[in-house]
N, CA and C of each residue as an Amber inpcrd file, in Angstrom:
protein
   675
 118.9830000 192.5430000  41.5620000 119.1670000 191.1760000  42.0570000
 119.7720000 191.1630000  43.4600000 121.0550000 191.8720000  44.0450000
 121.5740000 191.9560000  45.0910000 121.2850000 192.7360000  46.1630000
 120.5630000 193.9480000  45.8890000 119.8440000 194.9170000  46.5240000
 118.6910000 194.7760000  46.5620000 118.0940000 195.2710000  45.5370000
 116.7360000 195.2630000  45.7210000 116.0120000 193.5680000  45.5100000
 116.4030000 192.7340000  45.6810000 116.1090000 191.6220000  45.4040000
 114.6120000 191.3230000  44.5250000 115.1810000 192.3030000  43.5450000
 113.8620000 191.9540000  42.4660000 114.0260000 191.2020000  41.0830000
 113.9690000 189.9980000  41.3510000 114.3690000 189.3190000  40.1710000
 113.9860000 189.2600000  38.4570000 112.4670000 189.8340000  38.5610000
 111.8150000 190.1900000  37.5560000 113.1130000 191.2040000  36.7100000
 113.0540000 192.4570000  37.2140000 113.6080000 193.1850000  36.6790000
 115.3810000 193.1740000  36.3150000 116.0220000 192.5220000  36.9050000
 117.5010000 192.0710000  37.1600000 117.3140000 190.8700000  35.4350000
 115.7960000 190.3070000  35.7810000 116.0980000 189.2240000  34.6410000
 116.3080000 190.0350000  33.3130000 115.2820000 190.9810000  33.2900000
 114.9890000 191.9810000  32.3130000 116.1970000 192.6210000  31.5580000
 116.8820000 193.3710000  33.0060000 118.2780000 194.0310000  32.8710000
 119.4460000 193.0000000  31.7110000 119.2720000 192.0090000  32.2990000
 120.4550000 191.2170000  31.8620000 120.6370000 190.5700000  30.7120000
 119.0790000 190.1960000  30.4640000 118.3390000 189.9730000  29.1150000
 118.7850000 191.0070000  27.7080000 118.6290000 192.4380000  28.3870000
 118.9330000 193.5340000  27.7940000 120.1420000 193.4620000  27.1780000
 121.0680000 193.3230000  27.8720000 122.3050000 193.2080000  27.6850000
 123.0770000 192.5720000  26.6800000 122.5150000 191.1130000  27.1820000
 123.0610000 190.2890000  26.1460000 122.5510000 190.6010000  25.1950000
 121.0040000 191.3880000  24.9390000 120.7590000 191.4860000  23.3470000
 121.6980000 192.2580000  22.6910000 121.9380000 193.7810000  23.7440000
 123.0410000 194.5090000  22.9980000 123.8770000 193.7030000  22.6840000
 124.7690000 193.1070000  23.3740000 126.2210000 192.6560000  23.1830000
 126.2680000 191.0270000  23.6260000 125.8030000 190.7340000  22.5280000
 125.7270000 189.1690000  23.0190000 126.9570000 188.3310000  23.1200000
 128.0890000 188.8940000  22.6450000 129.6320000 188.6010000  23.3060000
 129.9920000 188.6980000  24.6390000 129.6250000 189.5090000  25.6450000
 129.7540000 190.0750000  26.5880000 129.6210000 188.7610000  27.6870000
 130.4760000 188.0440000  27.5850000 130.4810000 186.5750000  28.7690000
 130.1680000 187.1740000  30.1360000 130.3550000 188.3480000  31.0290000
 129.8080000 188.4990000  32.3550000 128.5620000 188.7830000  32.5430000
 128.0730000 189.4150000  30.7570000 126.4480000 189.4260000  31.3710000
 125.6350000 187.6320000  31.4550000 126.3730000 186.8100000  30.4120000
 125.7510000 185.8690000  30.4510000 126.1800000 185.2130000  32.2110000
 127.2270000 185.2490000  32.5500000 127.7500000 184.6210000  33.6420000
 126.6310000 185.1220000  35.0510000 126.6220000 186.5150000  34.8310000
 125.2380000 187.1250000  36.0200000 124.0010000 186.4640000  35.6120000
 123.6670000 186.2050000  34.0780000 122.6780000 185.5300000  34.1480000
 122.1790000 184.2770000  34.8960000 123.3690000 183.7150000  34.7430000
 123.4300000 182.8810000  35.1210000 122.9050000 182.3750000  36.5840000
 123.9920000 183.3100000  36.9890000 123.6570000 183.1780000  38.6840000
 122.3440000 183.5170000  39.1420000 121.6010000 184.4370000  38.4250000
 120.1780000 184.4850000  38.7070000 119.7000000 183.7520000  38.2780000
 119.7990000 182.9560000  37.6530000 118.9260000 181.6150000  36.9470000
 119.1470000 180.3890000  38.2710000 120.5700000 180.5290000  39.1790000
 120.5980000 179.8930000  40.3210000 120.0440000 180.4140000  41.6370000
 119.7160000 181.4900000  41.5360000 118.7660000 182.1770000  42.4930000
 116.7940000 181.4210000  42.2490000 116.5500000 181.6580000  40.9060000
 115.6560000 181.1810000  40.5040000 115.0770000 179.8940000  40.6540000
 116.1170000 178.8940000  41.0680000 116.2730000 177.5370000  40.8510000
 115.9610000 177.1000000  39.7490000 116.5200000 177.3830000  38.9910000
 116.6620000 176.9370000  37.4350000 117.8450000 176.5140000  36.9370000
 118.6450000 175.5230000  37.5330000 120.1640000 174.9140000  37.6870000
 120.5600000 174.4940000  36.1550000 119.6000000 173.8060000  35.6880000
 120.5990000 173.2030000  34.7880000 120.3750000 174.0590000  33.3890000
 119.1870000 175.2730000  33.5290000 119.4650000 176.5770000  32.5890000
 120.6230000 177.2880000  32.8760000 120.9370000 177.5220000  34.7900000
 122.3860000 178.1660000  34.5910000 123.6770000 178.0560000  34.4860000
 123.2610000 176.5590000  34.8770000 125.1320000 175.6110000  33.7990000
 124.8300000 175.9490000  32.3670000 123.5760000 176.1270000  31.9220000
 124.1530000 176.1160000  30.2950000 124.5940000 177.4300000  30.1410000
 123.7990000 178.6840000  30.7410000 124.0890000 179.5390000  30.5110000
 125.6640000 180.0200000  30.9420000 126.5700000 179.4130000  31.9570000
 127.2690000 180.0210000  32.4660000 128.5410000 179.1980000  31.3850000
 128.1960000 178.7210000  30.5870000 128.9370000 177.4560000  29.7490000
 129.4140000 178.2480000  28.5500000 128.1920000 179.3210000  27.9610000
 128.2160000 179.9710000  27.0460000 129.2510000 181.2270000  27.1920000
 129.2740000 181.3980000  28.6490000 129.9000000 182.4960000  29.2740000
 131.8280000 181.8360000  28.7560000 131.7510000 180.5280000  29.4140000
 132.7250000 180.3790000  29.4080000 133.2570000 179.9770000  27.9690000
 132.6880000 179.8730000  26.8630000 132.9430000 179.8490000  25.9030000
 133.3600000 180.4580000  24.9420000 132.6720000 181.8980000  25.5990000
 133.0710000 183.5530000  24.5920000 134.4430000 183.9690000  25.5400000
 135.0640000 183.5900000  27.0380000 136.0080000 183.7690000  27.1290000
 136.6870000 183.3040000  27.9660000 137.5670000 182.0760000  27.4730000
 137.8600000 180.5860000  28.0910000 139.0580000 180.9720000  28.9430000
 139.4770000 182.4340000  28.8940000 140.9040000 182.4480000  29.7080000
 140.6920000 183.5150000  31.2660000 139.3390000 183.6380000  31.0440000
 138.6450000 184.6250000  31.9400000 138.9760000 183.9820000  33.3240000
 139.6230000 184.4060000  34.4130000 139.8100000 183.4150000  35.3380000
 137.9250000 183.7090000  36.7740000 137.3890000 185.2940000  36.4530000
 135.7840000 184.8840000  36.7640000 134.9070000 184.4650000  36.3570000
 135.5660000 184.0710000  34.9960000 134.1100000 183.5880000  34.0500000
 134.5550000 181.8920000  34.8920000 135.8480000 181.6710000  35.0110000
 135.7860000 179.9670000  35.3470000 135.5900000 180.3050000  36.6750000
 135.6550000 181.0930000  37.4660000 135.2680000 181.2790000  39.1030000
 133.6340000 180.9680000  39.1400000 133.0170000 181.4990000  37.6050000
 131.2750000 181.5150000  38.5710000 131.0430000 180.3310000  37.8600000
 131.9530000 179.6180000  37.0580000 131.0260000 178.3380000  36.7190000
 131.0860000 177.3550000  37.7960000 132.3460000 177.5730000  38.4320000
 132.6710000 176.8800000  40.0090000 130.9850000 177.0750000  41.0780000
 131.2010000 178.6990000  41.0730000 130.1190000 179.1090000  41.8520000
 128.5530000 178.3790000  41.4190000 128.2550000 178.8390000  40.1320000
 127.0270000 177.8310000  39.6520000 126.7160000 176.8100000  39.7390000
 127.6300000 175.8320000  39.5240000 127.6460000 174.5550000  40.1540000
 127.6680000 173.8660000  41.4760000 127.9980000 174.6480000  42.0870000
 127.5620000 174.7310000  43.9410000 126.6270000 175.3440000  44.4780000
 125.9690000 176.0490000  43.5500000 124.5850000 176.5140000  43.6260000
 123.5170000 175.5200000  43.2810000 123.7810000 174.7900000  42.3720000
 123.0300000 173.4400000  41.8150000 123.3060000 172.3220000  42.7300000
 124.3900000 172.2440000  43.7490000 124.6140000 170.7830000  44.2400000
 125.3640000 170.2120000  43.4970000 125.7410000 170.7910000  42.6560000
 126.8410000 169.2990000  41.6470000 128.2440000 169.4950000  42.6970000
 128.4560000 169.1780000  43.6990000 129.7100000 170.0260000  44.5570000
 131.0280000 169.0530000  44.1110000 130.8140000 167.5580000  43.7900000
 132.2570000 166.9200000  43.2320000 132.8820000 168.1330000  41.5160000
 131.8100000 167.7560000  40.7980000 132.2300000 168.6840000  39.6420000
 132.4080000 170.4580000  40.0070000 131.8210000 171.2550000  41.1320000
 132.2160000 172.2260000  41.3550000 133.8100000 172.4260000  41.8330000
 133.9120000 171.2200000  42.9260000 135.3800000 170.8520000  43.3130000
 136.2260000 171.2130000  42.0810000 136.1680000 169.8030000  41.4710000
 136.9580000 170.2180000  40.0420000 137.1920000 171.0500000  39.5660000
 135.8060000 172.2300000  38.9960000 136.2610000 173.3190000  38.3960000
 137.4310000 174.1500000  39.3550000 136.9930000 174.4680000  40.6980000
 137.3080000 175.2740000  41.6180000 138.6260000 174.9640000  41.5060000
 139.2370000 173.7840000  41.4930000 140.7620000 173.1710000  41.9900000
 141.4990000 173.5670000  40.5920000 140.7340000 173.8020000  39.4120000
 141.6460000 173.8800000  38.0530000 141.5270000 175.5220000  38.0320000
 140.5970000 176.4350000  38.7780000 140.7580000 178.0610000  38.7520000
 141.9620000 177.9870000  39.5750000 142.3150000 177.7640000  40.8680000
 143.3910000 177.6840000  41.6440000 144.5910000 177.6250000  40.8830000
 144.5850000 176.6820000  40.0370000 146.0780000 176.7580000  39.5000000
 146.0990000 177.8000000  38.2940000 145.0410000 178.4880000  38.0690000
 144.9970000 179.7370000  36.8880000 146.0750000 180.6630000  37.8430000
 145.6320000 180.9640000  39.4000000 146.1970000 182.0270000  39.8650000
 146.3630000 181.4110000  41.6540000 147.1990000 180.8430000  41.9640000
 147.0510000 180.4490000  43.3020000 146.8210000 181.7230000  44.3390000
 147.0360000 182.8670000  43.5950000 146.9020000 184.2250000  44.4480000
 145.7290000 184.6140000  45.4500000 144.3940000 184.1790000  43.8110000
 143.4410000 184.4000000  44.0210000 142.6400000 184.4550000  45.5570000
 142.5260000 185.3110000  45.9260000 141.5390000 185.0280000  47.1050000
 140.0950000 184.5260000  46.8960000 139.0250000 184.9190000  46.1630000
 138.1540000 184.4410000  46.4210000 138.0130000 183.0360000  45.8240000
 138.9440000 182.5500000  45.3280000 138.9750000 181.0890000  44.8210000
 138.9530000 180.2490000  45.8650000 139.9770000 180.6890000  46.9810000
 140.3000000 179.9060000  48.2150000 138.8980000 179.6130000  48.8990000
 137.8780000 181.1790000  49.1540000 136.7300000 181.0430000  49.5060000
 136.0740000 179.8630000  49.1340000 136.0070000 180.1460000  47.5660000
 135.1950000 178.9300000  47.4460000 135.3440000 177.3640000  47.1220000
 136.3270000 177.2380000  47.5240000 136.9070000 176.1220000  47.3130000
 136.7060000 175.2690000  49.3180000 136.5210000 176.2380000  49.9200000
 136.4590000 176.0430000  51.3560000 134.9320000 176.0520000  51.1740000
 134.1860000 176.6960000  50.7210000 132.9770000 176.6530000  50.8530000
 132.4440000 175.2160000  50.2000000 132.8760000 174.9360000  49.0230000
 132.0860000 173.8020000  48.1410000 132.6560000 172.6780000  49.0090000
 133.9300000 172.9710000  49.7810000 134.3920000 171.7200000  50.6370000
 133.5660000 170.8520000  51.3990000 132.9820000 172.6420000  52.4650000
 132.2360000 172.0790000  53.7060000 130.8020000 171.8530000  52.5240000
 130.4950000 171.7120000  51.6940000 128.8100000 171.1520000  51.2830000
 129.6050000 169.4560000  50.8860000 130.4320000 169.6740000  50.7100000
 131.2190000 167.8150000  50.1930000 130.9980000 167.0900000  51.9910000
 131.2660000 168.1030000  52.7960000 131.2230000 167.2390000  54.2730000
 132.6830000 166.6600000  54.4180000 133.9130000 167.8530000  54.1440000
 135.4130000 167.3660000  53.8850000 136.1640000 168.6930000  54.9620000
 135.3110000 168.6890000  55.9230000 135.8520000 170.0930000  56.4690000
 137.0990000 170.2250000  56.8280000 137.6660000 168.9750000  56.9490000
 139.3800000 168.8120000  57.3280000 139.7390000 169.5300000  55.9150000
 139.6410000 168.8910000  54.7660000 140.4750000 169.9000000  53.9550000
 139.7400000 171.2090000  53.5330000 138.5860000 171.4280000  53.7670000
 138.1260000 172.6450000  53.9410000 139.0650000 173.9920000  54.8600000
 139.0280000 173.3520000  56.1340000 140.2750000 174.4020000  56.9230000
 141.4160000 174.1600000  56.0540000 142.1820000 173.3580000  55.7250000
 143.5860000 173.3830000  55.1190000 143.4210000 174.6210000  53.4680000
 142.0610000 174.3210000  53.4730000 142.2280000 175.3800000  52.2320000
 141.8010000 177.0100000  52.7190000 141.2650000 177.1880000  53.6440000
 140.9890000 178.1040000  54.3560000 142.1680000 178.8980000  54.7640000
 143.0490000 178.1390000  55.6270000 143.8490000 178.3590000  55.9050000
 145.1810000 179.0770000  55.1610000 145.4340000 178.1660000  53.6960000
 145.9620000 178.4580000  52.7570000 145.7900000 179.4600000  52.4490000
 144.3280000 180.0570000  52.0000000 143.9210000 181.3820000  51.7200000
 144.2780000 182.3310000  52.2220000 144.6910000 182.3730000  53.8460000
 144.6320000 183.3710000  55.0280000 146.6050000 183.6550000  54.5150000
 146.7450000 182.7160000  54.6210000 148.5260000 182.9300000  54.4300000
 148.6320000 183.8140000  53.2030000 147.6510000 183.4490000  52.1300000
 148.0470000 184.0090000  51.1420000 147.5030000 185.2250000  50.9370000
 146.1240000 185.8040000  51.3960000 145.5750000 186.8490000  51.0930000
 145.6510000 187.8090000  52.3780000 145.6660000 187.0330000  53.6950000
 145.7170000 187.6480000  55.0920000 144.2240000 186.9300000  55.4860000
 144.1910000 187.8270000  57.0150000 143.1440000 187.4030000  57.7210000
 141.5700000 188.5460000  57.2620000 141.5730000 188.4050000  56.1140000
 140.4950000 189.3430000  56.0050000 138.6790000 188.6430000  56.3190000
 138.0130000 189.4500000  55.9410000 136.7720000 189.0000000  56.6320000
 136.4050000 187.7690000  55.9350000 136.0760000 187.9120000  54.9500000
 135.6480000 186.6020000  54.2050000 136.2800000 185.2390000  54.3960000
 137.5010000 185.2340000  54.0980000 138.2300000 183.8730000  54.5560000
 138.2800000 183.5690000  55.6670000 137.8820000 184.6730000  57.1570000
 137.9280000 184.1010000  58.1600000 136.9790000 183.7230000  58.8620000
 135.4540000 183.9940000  57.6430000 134.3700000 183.2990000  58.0020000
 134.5380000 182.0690000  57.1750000 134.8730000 181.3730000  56.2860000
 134.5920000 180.0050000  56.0030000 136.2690000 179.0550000  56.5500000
 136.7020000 179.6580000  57.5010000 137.7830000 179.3780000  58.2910000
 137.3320000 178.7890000  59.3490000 136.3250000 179.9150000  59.6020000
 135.9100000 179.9980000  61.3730000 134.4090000 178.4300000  61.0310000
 133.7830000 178.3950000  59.7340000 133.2580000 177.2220000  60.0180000
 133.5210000 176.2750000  59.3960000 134.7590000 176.0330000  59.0650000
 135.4440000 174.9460000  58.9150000 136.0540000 174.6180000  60.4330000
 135.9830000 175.5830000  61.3690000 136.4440000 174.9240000  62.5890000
 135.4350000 174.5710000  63.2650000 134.5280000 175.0100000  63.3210000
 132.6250000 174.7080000  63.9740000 132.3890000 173.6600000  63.2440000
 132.4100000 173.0670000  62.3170000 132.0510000 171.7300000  61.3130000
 133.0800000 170.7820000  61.9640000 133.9820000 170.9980000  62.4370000
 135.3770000 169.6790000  63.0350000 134.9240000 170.0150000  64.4240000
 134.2580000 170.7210000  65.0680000 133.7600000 170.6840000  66.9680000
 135.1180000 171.5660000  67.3620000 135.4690000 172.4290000  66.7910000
 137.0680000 173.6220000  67.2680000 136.0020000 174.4800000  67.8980000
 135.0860000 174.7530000  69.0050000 134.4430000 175.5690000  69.2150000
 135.1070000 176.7510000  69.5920000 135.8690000 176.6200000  70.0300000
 137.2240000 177.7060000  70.6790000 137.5610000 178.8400000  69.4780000
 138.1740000 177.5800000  68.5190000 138.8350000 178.6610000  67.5530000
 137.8300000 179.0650000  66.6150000 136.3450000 178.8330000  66.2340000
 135.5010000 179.3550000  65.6660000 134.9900000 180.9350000  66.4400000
 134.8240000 180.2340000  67.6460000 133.9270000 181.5660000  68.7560000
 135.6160000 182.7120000  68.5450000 136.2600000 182.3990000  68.5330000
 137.9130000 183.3390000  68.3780000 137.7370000 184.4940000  67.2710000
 137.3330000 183.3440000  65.9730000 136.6220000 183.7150000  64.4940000
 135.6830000 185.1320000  64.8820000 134.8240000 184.7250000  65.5540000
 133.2420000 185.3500000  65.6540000 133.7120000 186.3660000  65.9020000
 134.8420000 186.5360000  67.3690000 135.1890000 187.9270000  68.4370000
 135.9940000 189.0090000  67.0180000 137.0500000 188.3630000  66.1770000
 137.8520000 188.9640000  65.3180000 137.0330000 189.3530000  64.4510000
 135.6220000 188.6390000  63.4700000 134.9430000 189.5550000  62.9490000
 134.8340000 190.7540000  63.8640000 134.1160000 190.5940000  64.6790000
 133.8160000 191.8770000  65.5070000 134.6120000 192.8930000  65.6210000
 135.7290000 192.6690000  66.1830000 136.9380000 193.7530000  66.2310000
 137.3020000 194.7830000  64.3130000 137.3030000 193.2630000  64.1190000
 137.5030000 193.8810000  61.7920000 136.2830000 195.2420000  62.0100000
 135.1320000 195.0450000  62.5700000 133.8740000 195.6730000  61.9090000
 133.8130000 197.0780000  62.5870000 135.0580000 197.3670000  63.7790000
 135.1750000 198.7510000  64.2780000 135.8950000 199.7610000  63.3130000
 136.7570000 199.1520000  62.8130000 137.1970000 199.8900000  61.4220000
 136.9460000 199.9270000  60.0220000 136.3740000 198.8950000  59.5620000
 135.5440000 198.2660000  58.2770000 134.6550000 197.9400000  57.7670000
 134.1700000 198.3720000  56.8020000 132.5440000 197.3810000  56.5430000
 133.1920000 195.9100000  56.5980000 132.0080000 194.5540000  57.7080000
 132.1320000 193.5880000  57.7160000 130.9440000 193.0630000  57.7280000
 130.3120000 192.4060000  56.4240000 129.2990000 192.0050000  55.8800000
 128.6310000 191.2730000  57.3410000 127.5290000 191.7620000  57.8180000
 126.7310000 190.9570000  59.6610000 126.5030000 189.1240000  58.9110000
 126.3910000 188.8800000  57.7880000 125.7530000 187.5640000  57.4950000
 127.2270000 186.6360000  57.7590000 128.9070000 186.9930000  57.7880000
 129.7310000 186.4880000  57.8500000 129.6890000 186.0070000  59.4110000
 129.3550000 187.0650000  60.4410000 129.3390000 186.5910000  61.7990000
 127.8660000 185.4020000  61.7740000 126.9520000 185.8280000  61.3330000
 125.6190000 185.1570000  61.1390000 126.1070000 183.5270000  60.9570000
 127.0580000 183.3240000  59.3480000 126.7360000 182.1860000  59.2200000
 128.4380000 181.2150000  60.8080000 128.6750000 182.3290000  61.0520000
 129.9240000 181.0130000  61.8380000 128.8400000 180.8810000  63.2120000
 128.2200000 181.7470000  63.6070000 127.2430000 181.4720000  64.6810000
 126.6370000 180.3190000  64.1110000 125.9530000 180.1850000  63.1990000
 124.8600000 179.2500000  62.4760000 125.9240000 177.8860000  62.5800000
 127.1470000 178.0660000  62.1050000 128.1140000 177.0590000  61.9310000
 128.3780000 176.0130000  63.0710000 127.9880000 177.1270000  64.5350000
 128.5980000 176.7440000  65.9650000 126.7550000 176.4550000  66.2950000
 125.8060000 176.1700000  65.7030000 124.4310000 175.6280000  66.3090000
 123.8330000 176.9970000  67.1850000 124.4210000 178.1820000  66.9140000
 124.0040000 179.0660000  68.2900000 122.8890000 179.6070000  67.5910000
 122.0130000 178.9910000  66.9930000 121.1280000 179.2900000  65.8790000
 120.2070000 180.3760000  66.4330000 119.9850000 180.6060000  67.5320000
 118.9820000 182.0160000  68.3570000 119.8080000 183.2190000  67.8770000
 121.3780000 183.0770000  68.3600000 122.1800000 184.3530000  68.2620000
 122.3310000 184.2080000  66.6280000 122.3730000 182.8350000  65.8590000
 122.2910000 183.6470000  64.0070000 121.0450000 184.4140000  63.7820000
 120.3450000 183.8100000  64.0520000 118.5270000 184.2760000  63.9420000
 118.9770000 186.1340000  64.1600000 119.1280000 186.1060000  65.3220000
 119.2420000 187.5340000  65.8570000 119.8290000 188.5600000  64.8900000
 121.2200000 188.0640000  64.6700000 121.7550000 188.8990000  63.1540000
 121.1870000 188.7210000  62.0750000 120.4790000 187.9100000  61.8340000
 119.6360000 188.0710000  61.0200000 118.8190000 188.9260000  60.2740000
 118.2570000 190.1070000  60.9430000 117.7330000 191.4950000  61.4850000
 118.5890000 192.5960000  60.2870000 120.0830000 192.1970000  61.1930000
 120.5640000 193.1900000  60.3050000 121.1090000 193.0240000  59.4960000
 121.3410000 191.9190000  58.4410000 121.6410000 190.9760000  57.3830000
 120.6370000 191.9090000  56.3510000 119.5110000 191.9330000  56.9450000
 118.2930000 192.3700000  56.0620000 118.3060000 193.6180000  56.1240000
 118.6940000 194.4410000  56.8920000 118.7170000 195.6080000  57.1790000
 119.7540000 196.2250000  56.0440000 120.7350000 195.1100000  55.9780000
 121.9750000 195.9910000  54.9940000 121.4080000 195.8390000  53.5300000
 120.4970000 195.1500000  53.3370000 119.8490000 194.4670000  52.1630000
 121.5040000 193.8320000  51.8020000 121.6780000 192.5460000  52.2360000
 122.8220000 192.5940000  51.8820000 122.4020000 191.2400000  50.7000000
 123.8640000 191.2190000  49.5880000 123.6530000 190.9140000  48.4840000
 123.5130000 188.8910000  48.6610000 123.9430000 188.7860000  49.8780000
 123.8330000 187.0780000  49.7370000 122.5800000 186.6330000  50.3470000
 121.6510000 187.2900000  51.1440000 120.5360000 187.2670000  50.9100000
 119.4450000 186.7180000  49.9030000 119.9700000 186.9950000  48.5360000
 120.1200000 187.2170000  47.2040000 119.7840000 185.2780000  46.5950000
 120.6530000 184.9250000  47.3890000 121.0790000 183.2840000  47.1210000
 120.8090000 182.6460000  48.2620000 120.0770000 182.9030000  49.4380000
 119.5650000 182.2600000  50.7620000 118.6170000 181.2170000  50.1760000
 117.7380000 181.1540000  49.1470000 117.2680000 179.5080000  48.8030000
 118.1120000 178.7360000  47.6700000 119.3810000 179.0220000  48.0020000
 120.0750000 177.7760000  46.9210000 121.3480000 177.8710000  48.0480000
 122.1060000 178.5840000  48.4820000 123.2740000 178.9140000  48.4530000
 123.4520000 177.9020000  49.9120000 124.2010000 176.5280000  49.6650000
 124.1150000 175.6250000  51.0920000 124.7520000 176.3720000  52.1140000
 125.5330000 177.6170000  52.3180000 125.8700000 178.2000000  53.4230000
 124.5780000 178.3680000  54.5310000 123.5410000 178.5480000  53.7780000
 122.2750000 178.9420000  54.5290000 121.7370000 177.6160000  54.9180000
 121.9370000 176.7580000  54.7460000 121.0810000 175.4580000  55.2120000
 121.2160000 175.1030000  56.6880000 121.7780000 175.7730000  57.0180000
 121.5350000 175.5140000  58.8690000 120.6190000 176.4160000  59.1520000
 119.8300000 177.5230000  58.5120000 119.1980000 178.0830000  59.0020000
 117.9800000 178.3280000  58.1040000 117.5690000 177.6040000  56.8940000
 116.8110000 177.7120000  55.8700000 115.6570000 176.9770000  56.7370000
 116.0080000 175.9890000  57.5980000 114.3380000 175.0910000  58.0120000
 114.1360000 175.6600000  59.4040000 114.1900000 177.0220000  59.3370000
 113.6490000 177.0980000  60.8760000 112.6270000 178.7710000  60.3350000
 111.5400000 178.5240000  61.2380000 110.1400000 179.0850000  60.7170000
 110.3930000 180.6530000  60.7110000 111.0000000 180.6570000  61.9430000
 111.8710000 182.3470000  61.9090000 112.5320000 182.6380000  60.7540000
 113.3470000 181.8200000  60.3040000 114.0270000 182.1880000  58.5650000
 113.6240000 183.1400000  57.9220000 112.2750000 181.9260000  57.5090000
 111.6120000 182.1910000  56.4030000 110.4370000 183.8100000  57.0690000
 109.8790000 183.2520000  58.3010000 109.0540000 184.8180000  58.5910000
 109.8880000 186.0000000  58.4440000 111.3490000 185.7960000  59.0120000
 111.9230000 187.4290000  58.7730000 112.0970000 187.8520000  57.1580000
 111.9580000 186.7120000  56.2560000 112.1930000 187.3390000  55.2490000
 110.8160000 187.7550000  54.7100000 109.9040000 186.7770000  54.8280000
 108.5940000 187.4540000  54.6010000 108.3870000 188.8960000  55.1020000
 108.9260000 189.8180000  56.0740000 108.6340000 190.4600000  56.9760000
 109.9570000 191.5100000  55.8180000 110.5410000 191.4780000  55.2070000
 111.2540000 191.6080000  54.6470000 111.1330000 192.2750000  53.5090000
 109.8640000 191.8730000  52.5050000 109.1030000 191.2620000  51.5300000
 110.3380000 190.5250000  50.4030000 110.8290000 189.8610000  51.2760000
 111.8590000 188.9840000  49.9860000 111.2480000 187.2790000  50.0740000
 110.9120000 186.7640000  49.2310000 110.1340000 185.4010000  49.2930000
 111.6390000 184.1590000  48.9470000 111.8700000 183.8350000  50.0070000
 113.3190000 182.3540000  49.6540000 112.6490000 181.3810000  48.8520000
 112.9790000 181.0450000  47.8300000 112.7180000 179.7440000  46.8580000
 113.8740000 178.6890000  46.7490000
């Protein structure tokens, strides 16, 4: 599913799984998310429901029902979930992520940065939070402190793996849509796993309707649905 972006077989895999161990709430929860890759939304709320049912104290099983549901567009009820994982563990880093992420699809980017921000205090300035930081400041016109964003990925990526689609989407964020296009290239090159979710996942919607998109992925052989 994340690599080789072959969904046939990922469905297969996961299918498998649950037959073995049909307790096993993360295989249903991955199901899930490929069922939101698929665009099959309201199969992967049920499925990710079941997830959360075999284990209600799981704080990723309630992270991907957040995630699933912002994969579908339900983004007020993703809010919700997202804001009741937060108080499971205010620690959490990737909660903050997505709680900044489902923000900016609400069109709330003011408290999008405030939760961004939050995150950074609490987890540091690592890559991820300081891409849905950096376009929570490109969504409010901070062109300054986004393009700031862009330079500090860069610097992170001399010592670290730093996923190219994080610089991709704050470019995309700031309209410099030639220079996202461009990383684009090597987005695909890493086969990287959010790729994976480029026809559901609204991070990509600044760059889903432009003809280049879709040709590099054809060129790719990955087909966006």
């Amino acid at each position: 599913m994340l690599f080789d972006w072959d969904r046939p077989s990922a469905e297969r895999g996961l299918l498998r799984a649950i037959e073995l161990k049909p307790e096993h709430s993360l295989a249903h929860s991955w199901y899930a998310l490929l069922l939101n890759v698929m665009g099959q939304h309201e199969a992967a709320i049920a499925r990710v429901r079941i997830a959360e049912r075999l284990d209600p104290e799981n704080l990723t099983i309630h992270l991907s029902v957040g995630r699933v549901l912002c994969f579908a567009r339900r983004f007020q009820e993703a809010h919700e979930r997202l804001s009741a994982t937060l108080e499971m563990d205010p620690g959490h880093a990737l909660t903050y992520v997505w709680l900044a992420r489902n923000l900016l699809a609400l069109n709330a980017p003011g408290e999008a940065l405030a939760v961004a921000q939050q995150g950074v205090q609490v987890a540091g300035r690592v890559p991820i939070l300081l891409t849905w930081l950096g376009l929570a400041h490109a969504a409010l016109g901070h062109r300054e402190e986004a393009q700031a964003i862009v330079e500090q990925l860069a610097e992170q990526r001399e010592g670290q793996y730093v996923p190219s689609c994080f610089t991709m989407f704050v470019l995309a964020g700031l309209h410099e849509r030639d220079e996202a296009l461009a990383w684009l290239d090597q987005v695909l090159h890493e086969r990287s796993g959010y790729v994976a979710f480029s026809g559901t996942d609204p991070a990509w919607d600044l760059l889903r309707g432009d003809s280049r998109f879709q040709t590099s992925l054809r060129k790719a052989a990955f087909a966006a649905t």
